[in-house]
Short mmCIF file of C-alpha atoms and ligand atoms in Angstrom, two decimals:
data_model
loop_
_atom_site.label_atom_id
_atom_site.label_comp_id
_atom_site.label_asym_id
_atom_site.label_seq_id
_atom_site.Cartn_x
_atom_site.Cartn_y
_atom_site.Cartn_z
CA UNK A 1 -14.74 4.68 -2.42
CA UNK A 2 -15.65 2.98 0.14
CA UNK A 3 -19.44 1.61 0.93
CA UNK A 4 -21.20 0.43 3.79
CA UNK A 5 -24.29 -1.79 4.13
CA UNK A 6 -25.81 -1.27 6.93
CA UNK A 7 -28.45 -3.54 9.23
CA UNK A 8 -29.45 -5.75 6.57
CA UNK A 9 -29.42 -9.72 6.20
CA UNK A 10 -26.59 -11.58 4.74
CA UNK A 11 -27.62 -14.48 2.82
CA UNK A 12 -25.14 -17.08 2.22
CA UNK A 13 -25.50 -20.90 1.43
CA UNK A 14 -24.97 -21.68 4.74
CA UNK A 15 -27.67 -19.21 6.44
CA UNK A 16 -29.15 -15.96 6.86
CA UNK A 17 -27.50 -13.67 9.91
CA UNK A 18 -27.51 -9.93 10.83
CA UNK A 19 -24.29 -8.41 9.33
CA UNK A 20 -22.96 -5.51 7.74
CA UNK A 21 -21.05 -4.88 4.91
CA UNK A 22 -18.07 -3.26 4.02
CA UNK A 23 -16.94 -2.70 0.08
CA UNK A 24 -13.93 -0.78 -0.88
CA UNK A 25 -13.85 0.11 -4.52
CA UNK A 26 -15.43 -3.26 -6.69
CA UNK A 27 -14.77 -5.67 -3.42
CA UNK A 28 -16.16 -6.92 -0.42
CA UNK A 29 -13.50 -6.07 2.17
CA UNK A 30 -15.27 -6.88 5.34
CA UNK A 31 -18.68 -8.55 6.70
CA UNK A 32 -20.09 -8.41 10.18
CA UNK A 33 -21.51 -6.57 12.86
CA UNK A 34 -20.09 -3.24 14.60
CA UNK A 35 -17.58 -2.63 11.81
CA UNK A 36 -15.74 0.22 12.03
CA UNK A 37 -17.70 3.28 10.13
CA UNK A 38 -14.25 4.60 7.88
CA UNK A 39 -17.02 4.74 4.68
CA UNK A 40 -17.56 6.83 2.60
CA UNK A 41 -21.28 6.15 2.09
CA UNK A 42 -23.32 4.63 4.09
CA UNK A 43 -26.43 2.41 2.37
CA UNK A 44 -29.69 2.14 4.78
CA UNK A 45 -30.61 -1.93 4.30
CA UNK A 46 -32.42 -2.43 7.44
CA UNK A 47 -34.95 -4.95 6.97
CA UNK A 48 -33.81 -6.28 3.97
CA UNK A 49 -31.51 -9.36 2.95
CA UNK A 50 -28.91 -9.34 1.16
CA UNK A 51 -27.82 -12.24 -1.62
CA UNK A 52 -24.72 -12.62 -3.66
CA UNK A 53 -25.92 -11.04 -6.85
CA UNK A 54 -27.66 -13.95 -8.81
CA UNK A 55 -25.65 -16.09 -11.91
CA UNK A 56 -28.16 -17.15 -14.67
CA UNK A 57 -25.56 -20.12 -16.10
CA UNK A 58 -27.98 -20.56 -19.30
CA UNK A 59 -28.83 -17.88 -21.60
CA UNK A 60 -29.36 -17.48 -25.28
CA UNK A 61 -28.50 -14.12 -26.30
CA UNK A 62 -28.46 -12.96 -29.78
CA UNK A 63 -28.85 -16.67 -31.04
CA UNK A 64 -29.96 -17.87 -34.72
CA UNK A 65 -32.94 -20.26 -34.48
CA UNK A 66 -35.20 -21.82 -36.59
CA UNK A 67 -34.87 -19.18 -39.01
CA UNK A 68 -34.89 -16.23 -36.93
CA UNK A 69 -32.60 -14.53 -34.06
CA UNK A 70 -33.98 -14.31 -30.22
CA UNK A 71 -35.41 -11.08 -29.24
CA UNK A 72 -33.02 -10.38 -26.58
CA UNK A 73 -29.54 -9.56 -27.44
CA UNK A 74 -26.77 -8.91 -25.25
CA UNK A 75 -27.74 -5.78 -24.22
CA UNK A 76 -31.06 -5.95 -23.94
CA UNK A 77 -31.13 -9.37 -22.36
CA UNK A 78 -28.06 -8.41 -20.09
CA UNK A 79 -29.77 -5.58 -18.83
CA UNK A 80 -33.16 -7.43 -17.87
CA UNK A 81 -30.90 -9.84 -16.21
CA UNK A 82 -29.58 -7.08 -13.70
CA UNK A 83 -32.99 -5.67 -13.70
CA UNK A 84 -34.15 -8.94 -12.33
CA UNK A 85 -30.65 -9.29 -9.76
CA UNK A 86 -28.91 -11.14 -11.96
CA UNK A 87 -25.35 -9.78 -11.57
CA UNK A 88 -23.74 -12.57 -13.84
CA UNK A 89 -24.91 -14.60 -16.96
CA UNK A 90 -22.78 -17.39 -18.96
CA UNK A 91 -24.19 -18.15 -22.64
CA UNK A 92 -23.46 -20.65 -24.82
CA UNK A 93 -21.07 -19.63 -27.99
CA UNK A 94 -22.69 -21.61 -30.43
CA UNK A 95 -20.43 -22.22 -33.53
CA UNK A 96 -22.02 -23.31 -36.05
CA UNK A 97 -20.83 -27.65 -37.58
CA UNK A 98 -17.54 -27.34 -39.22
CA UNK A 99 -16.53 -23.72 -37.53
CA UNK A 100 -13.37 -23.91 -35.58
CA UNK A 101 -14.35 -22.85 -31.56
CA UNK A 102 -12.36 -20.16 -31.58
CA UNK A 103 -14.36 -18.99 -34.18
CA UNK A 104 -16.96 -19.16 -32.15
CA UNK A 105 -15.99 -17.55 -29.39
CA UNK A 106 -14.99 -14.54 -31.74
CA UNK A 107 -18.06 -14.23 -32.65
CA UNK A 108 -19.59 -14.41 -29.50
CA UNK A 109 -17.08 -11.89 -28.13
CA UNK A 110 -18.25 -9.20 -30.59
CA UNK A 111 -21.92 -9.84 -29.72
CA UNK A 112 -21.43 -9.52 -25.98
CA UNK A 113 -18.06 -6.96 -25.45
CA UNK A 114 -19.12 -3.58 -24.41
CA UNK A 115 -23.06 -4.32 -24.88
CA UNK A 116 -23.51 -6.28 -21.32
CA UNK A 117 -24.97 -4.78 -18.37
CA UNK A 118 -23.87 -7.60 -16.06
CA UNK A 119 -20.83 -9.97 -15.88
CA UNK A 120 -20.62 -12.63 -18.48
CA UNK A 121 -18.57 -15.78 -19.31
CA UNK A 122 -19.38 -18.37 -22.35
CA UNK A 123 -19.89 -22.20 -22.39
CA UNK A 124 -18.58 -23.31 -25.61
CA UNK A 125 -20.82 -25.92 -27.66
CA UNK A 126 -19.37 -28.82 -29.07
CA UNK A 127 -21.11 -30.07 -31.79
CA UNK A 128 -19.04 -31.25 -34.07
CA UNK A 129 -15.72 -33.51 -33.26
CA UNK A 130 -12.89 -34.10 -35.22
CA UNK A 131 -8.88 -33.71 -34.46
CA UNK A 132 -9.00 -29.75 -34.97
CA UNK A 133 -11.81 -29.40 -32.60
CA UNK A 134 -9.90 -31.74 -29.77
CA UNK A 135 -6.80 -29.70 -30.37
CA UNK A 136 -8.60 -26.69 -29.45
CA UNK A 137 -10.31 -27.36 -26.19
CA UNK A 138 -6.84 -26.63 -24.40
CA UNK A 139 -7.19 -23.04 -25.84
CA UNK A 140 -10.87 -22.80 -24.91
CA UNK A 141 -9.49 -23.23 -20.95
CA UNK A 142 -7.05 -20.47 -21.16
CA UNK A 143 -9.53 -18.04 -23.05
CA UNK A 144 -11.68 -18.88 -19.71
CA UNK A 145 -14.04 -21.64 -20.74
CA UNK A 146 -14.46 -24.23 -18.50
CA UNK A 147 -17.72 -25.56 -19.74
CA UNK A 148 -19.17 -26.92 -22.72
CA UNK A 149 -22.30 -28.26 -24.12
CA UNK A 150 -23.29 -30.83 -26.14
CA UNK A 151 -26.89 -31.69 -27.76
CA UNK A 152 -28.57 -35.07 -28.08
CA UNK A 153 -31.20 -33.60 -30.21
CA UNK A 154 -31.75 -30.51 -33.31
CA UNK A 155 -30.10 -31.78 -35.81
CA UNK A 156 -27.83 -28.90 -36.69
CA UNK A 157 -25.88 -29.11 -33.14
CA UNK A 158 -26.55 -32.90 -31.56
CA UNK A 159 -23.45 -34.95 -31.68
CA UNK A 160 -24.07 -38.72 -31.56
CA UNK A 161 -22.72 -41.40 -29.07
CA UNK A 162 -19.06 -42.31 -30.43
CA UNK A 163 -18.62 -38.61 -30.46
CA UNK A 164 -19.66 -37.02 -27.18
CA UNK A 165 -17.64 -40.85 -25.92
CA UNK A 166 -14.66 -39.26 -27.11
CA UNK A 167 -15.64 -35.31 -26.01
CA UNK A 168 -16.30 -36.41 -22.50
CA UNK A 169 -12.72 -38.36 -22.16
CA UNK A 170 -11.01 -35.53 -23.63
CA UNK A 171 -12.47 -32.93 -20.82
CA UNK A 172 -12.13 -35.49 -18.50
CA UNK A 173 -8.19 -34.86 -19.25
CA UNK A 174 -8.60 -31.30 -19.44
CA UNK A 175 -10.43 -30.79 -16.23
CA UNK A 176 -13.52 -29.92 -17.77
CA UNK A 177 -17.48 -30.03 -17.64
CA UNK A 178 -19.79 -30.19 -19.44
CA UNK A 179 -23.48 -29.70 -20.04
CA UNK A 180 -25.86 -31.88 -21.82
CA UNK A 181 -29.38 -31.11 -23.54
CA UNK A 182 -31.17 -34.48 -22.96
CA UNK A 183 -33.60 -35.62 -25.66
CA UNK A 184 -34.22 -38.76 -27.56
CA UNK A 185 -33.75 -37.05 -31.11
CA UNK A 186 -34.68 -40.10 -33.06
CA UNK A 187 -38.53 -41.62 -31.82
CA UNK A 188 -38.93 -37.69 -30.93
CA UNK A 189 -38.32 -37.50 -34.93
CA UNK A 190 -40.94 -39.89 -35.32
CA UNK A 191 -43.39 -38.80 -33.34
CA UNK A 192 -43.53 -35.07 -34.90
CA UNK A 193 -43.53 -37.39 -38.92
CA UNK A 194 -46.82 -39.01 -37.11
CA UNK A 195 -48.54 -35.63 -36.04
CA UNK A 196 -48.36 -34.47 -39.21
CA UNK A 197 -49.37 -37.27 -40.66
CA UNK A 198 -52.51 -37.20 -38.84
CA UNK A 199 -52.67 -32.98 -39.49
CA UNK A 200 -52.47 -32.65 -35.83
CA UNK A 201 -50.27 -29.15 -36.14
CA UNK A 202 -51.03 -27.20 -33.26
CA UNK A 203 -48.89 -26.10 -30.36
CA UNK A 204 -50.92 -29.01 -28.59
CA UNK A 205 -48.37 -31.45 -30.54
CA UNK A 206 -45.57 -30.29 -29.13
CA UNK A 207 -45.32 -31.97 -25.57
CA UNK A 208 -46.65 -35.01 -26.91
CA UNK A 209 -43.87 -35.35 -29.28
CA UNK A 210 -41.42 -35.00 -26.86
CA UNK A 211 -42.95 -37.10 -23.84
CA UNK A 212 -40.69 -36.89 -20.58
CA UNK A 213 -39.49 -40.52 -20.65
CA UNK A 214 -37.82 -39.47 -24.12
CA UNK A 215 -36.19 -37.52 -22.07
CA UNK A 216 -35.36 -39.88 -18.92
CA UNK A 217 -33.96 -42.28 -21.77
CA UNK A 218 -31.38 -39.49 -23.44
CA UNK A 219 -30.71 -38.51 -19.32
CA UNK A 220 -29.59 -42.51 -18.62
CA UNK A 221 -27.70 -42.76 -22.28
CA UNK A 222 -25.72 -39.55 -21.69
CA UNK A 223 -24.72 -40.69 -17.98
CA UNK A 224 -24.02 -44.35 -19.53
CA UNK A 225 -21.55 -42.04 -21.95
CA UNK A 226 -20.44 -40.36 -18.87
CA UNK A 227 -19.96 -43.15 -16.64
CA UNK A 228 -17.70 -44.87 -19.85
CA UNK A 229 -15.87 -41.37 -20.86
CA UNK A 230 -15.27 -41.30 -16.49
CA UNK A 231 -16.74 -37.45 -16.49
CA UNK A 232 -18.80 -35.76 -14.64
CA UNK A 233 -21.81 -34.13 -16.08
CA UNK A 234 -24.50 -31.27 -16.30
CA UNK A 235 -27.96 -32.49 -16.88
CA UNK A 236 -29.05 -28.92 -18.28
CA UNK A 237 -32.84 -27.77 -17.88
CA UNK A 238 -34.29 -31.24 -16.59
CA UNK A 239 -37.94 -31.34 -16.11
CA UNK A 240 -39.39 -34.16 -15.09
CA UNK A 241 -39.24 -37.33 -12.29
CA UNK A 242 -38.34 -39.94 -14.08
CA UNK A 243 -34.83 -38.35 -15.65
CA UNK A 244 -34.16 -37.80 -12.11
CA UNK A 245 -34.41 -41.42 -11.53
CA UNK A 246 -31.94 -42.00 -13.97
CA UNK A 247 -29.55 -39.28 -12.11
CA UNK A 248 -30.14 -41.15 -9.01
CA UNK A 249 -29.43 -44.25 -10.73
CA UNK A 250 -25.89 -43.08 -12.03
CA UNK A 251 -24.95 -41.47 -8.21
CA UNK A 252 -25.51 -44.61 -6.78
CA UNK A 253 -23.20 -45.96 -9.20
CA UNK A 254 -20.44 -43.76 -7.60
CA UNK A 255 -20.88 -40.85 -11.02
CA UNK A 256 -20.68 -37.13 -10.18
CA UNK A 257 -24.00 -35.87 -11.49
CA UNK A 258 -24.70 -32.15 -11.23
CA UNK A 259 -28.23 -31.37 -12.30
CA UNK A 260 -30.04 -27.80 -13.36
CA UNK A 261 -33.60 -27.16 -13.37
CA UNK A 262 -35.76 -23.85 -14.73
CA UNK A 263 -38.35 -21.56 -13.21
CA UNK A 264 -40.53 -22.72 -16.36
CA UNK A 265 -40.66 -26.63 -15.11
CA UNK A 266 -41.20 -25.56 -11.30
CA UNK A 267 -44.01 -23.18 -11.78
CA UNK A 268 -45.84 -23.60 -14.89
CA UNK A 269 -47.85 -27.12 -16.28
CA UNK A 270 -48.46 -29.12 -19.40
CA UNK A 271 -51.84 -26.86 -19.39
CA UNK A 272 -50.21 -23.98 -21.18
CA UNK A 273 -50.21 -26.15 -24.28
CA UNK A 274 -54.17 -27.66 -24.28
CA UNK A 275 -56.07 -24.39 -25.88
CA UNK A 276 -57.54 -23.38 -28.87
CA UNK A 277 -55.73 -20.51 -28.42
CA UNK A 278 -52.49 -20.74 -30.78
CA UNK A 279 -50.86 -17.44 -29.21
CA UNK A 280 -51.51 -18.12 -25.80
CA UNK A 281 -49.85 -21.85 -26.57
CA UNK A 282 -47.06 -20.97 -28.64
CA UNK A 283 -45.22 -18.68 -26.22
CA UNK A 284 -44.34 -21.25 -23.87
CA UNK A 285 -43.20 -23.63 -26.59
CA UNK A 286 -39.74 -24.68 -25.05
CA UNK A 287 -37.74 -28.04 -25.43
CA UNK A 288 -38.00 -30.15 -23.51
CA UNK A 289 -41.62 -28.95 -22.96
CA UNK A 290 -43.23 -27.82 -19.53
CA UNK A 291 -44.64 -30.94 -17.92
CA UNK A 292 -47.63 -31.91 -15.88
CA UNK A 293 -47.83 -31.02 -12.00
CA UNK A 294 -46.63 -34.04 -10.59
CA UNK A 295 -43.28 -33.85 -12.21
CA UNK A 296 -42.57 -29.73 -10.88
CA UNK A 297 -43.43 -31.52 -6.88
CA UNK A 298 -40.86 -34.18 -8.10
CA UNK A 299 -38.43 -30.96 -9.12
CA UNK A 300 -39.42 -29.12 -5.61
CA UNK A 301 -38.75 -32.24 -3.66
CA UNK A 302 -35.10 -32.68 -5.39
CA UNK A 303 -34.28 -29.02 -4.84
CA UNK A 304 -35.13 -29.26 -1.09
CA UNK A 305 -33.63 -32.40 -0.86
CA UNK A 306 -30.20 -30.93 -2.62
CA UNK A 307 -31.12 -33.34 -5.56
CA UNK A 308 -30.32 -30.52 -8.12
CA UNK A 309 -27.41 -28.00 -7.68
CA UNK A 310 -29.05 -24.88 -9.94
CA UNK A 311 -31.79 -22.80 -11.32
CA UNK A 312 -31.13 -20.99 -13.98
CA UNK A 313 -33.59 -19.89 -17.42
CA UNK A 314 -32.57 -20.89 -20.45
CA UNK A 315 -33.78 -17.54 -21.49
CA UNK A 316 -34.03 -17.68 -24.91
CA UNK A 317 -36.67 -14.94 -25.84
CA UNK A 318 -38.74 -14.53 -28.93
CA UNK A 319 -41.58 -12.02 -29.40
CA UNK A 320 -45.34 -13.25 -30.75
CA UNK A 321 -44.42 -12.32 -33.98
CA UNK A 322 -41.73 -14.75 -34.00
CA UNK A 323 -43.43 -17.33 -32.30
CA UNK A 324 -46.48 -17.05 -34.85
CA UNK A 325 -43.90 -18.51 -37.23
CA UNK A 326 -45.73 -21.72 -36.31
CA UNK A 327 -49.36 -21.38 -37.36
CA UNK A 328 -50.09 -24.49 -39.21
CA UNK A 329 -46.71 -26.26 -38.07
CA UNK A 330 -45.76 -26.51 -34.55
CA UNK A 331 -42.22 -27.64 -35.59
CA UNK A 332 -42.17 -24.35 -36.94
CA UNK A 333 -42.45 -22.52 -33.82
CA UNK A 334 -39.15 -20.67 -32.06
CA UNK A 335 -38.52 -22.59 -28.97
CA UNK A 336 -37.67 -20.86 -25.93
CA UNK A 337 -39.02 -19.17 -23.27
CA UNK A 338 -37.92 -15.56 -21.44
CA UNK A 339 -36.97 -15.83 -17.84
CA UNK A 340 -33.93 -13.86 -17.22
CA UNK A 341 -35.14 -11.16 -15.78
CA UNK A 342 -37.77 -13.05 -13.12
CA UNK A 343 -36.01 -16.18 -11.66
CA UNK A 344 -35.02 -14.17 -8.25
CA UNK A 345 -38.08 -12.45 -7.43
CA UNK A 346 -39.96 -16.29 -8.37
CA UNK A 347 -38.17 -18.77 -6.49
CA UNK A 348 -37.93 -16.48 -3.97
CA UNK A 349 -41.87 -16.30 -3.64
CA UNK A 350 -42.49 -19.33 -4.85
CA UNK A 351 -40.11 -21.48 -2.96
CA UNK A 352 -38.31 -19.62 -0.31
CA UNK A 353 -42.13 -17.80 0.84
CA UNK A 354 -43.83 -20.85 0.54
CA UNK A 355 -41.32 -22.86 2.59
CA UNK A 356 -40.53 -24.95 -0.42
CA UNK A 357 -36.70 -24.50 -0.12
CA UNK A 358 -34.90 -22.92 2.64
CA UNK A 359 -33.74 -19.19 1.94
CA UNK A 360 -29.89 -20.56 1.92
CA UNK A 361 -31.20 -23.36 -0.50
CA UNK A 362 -31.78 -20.43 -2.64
CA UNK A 363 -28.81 -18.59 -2.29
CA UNK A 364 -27.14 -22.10 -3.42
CA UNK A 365 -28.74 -22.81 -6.68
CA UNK A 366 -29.05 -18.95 -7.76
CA UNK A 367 -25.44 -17.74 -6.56
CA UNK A 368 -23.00 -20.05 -5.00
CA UNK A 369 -23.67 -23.78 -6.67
CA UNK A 370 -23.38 -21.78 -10.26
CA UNK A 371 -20.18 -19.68 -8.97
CA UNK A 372 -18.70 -23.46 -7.64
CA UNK A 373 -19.87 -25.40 -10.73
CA UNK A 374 -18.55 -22.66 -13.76
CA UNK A 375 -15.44 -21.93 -11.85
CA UNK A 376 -16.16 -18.43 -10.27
CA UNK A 377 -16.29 -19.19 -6.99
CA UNK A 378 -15.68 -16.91 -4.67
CA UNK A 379 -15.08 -14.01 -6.29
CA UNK A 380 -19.04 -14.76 -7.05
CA UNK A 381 -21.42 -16.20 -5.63
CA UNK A 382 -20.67 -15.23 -1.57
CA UNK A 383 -20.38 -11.89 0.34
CA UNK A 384 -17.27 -12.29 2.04
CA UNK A 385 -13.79 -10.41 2.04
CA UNK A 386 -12.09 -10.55 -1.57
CA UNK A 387 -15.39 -11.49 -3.67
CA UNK A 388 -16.90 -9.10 -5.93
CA UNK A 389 -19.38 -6.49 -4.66
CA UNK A 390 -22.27 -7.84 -6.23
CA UNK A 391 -25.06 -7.29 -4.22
CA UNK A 392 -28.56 -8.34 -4.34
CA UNK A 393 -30.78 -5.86 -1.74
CA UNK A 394 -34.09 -7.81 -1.42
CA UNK A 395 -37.04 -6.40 0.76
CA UNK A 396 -39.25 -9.21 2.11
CA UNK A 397 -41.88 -7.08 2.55
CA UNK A 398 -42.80 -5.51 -0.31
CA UNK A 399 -45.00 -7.33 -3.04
CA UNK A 400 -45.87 -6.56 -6.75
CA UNK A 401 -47.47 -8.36 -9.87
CA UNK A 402 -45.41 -9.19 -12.51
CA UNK A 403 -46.16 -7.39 -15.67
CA UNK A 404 -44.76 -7.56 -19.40
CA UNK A 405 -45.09 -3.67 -19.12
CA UNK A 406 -42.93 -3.27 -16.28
CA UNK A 407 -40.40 -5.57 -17.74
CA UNK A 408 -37.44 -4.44 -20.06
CA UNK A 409 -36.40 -7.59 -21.63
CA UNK A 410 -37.01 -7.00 -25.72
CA UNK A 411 -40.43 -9.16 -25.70
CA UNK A 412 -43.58 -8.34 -25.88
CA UNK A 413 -45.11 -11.17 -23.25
CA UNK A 414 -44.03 -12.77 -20.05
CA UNK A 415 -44.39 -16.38 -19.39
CA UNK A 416 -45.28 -15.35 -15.57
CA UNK A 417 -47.93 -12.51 -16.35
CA UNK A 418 -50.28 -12.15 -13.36
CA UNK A 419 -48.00 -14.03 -10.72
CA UNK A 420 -47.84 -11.91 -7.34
CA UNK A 421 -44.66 -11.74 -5.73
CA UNK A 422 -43.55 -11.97 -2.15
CA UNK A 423 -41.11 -9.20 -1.63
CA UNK A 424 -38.98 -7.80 -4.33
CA UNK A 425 -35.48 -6.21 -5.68
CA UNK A 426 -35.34 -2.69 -4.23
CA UNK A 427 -31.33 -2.26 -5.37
CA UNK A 428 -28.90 -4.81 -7.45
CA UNK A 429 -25.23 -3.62 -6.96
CA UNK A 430 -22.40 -4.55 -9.61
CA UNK A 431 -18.70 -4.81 -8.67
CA UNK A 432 -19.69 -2.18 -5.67
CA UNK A 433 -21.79 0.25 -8.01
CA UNK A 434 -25.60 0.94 -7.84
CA UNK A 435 -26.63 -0.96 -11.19
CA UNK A 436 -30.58 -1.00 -10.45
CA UNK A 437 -32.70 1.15 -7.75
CA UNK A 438 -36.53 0.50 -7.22
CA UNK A 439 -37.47 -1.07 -10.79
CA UNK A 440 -35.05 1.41 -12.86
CA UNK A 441 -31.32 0.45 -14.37
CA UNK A 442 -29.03 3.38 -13.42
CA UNK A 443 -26.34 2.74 -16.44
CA UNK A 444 -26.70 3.95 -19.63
CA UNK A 445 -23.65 2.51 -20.91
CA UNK A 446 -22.76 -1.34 -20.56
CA UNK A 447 -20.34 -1.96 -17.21
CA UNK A 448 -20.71 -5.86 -17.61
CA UNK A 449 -16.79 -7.28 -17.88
CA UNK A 450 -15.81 -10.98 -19.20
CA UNK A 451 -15.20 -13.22 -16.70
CA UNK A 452 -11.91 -15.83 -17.46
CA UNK A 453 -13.18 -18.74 -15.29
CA UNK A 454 -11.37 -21.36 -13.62
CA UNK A 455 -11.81 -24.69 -13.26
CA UNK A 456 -15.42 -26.78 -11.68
CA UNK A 457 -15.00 -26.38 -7.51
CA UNK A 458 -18.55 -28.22 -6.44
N1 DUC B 1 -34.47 -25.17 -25.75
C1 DUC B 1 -35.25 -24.16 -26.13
O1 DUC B 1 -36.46 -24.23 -25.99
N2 DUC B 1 -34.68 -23.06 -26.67
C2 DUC B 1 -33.30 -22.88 -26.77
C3 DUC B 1 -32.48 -24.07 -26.63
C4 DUC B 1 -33.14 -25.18 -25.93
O2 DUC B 1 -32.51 -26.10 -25.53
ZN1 ZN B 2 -30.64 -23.68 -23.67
#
């Protein structure tokens, strides 16, 4: 089957021009103008532009939490993902201290095979180090994990210093990367004992428990690791100016640095947190926490400048029954936020429209940074001969308001109710076949396939 675009936009990381293109079967075979018609359908895009179908590198699908398991499972958060143009998503296996990793990824396996709407791959979390684990990070590489993640914080996954020391050297050898959740566990630890003390319990406690130089100091500790260990690094979800500092720091020092941000940090404030209102507060309980204004222009001004490589969600999901778990106890409250199924339609209107971030800025920290940095590039995250068909058909000139009613993933609020987008998704194509079409998802059954990745090319 073969399936032409025609008289739309290509967006690559490079640019925007007037091409068409051709896809035979799941591939790209040809991009340009004045191709030769030999298809067998032809697919009316004029007006519209056309991204590499978008790669959400952090999601929490089907994950055990404080007590509970997020909303969204594979296939429900899978298919809000291509909902939202989201044509790829890599989670984190997450086995649990003293389970082998291949455990892990077992398990992961049977929550995600045959239940994903989109493309998937796993990070693997390390949180636990001993000789068996070391032994088995080869194996991770050829089951086609790349990356791996490591906590400084939650007791139940952080690894301390010695630890992630010896980690980092031994991916270093492997070829590998990994990501890093950046938070001072311990004074964070004390700050929550003092809240309590003082029966300060609402949702309001939570941001000033984990303040954003907590974070900056677990950012510089982690690239003092990495700078030892010789590795490079993921800063995963950072939020605020002062960790960036710290990345800047550690670049000047010679260190490769790759940094990911969140459509939570860039377009939401501290605010959420400061009303009487425990609902309204607890849903946009996250760690680390949203920050104050000044630190999302810091993030803005680091995206345009090329400061940080990706934007992806941490979508971890939970519904305002779970998050009510926390009345009384803000320590008690599910952390996590949804975002899956928004990021495209966002930082396109909220950066790209309001001349933010360039529209090939975009297409670099939604499509083709991700594809370079988890080892997928390019049969994702371009549109050019050989790469997957996974096409992103945006219309600039339509315009909605996000609504939890209108969204699919399994919660029952959106962090981004009431924000007014500037165009929107009119088609998301997977592997060359129509996945979404105006607002609906075509498949009934799962066509998402597991991706075996390759090594870090950015
Ligand atoms: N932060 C969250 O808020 N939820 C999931 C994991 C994380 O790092
Ligand atoms: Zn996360």
């Amino acid at each position: 089957m073969r399936t032409l675009f025609l008289g739309g936009t290509v967006v690559s990381g490079n640019g925007a021009k007037r091409a068409d293109i051709l896809v035979e079967n799941e591939k790209v075979v040809a991009v340009g103008r004045n191709l030769p018609n030999a298809a067998d359908r032809i697919v009316d895009v004029e007006g519209c532009l056309l991204f590499p179908g978008f790669i959400d590198a952090h999601t929490h699908f089907d994950l055990d939490v404080c007590n509970t398991t997020t909303a969204d499972d594979f296939y429900t958060g899978s298919r809000a993902a291509i909902h939202g143009g989201t044509t790829t998503v890599i989670d984190f296996a997450c086995p649990n201290k003293g389970e082998s990793l291949q455990y892990g990824l077992d398990l992961w396996h049977q929550k995600a095979d045959g239940k994903t709407f989109c493309d998937y791959g796993f990070h693997m979390t390390i949180d636990d180090w001993n000789e068996s684990i070391r032994a088995e990070l080869k194996t991770m590489f050829a089951r086609g994990i790349s990356s791996f993640k490591m906590y400084m914080t939650y007791p139940a996954m952080m690894v301390g210093d010695r630890d992630m020391y010896w980690a980092l050297k031994e991916l270093k050898s492997l070829g590998g990367i990994c990501g890093v959740h950046c938070e001072n566990a311990g004074v964070i630890d004390g700050m929550i004992a003092e809240k309590k003390a003082a029966g300060e319990l609402s949702p309001a406690s939570h941001p000033l428990t984990r303040p954003p130089y907590l974070e900056a100091e677990a950012v510089s500790r982690l690239l003092r690791i990495a700078e030892a260990a010789d590795c490079p690094v993921v800063i995963v979800h950072l939020t605020n100016a002062e960790a960036l500092k710290e990345v800047e720091h550690a670049r000047k020092r010679g260190q490769k640095v790759y940094v990911e941000t969140c459509p939570q940090y860039l377009l939401l404030d501290e605010s959420v947190y400061f009303t009487e209102d425990y609902s309204q507060a607890a849903r946009y309980v996250c760690a680390p926490p949203i920050r104050s204004t000044e630190h999302q222009d810091a993030l803005w001004k680091a995206l345009r400048r090329g400061d940080i490589q990706t934007i992806s969600t941490d979508h971890c999901s939970f519904t305002l029954q779970q998050k009510d778990a926390g009345r009384g106890d803000f320590t008690a409250i599910p952390g996590g936020l949804p975002g899956v199924e928004t990021r495209g339609e966002l930082i396109y209107s909220y950066g790209v429209a309001k001349r933010r971030i360039s529209i090939q800025n975009m297409c670099r920290l939604l499509s083709e940074n991700p594809a370079r940095l988890y080892g997928l590039f390019p049969r994702k995250g371009i549109l050019k001969p050989g790469s997957d068909a996974d096409i992103v058909i945006y219309d600039p000139g339509a315009s909605h308001v996000i609504r939890t009613d209108d969204c699919i993933a399994n919660v029952d609020y959106n962090p981004y109710e009431g924000f007014v987008t500037s165009g929107g998704i009119r088609e998301v194509w997977l592997r060359g076949r129509k996945a979404v079409e105006n607002g609906r998802v075509l498949d009934e059954t799962p066509q998402g396939k597991y991706l075996v990745r390759g090594k870090c090319s950015l």
